[in-house]
């Protein structure tokens, strides 16, 4: 294997080092060991790697700007994360260029290309799907990258995520203790890591409370409000509708609440609802909605702190924050 088609990821794999180490060696960053420099240099020769000069210039020129790409700017969770990230970046003397992927891979890719062209010093992003061509190009460029909220299999990138299981376990235990045997679930897209993790956490928790996994009580949306309406209508139209419902994000929960009320059902007495993400309007809903809460301030702040460490030549470990259940029923 040789030629300009060889990527920096292949060089890193051949040398037996991380992608970040390979990138720093190739950019001349002194924060590398002699052994790492030798292994990467040998891999470059063996594979015939030709560096992307444009990408190299990105690493050598500081702009004191970072790119921040959220999944949906209309989602209060991502708005709060973006605000926390922006404030943390300002505290580190960086300005933030904000992009909205709109839960769409093509829109994500347009922003990634723009960030590369604008020569930002690094990127924090919530990746879409299972990894697009532009996402691979971004990582291969050697530009410092941190994933936030979501991860993508096969990408060696530090991330800030949350543990869905802790809060989900508490939520299911709460509903089971209140006598709910038919708990409906509106999951997110299974192509997205958070969608898969929240679904897995739900189905793996049920047996501990003597509950079976019933496919008739499970449906999926796309983390947006309209899909929450459709999913809830499907569940509520079933011959034996659920007596409780967990929605895997706040926008789908909002849609589910609208569908429930359109049928004349009473929240809390006819059906109990739990939403993933503690957003302000859920606490002020009538009646207030119980939630599985994430610390959005910590998510955004930690993502920028990780990115600053990558920019400075470090290889930080990923961070997993906890979730917790907040009971607002009683």
Coordinates of C-alpha atoms in Angstrom, one line a residue, residues 17 19 57 80 100 110 126 139 153-155 161-162 170 197 217 225 241-242 261 265 283 304 316:
X17 CA 0.0 4.9 18.1
X19 CA -4.4 9.3 15.7
X57 CA -1.5 24.6 7.6
X80 CA -27.9 24.9 26.9
X100 CA -26.7 23.6 13.4
X110 CA -21.5 21.5 5.0
X126 CA -22.4 16.1 18.1
X139 CA -10.6 13.6 11.8
X153 CA -17.9 3.6 16.3
X154 CA -14.4 3.4 14.7
X155 CA -13.5 7.1 15.5
X161 CA -21.1 11.7 26.9
X162 CA -23.6 10.7 29.6
X170 CA -34.1 4.9 38.4
X197 CA -27.8 3.5 24.4
X217 CA -45.0 -0.8 23.5
X225 CA -41.3 16.9 18.1
X241 CA -52.2 1.2 25.6
X242 CA -49.3 1.9 28.0
X261 CA -53.8 15.8 25.5
X265 CA -56.1 11.9 28.6
X283 CA -40.8 21.6 35.4
X304 CA -14.3 22.7 25.5
X316 CA -7.1 13.4 27.3

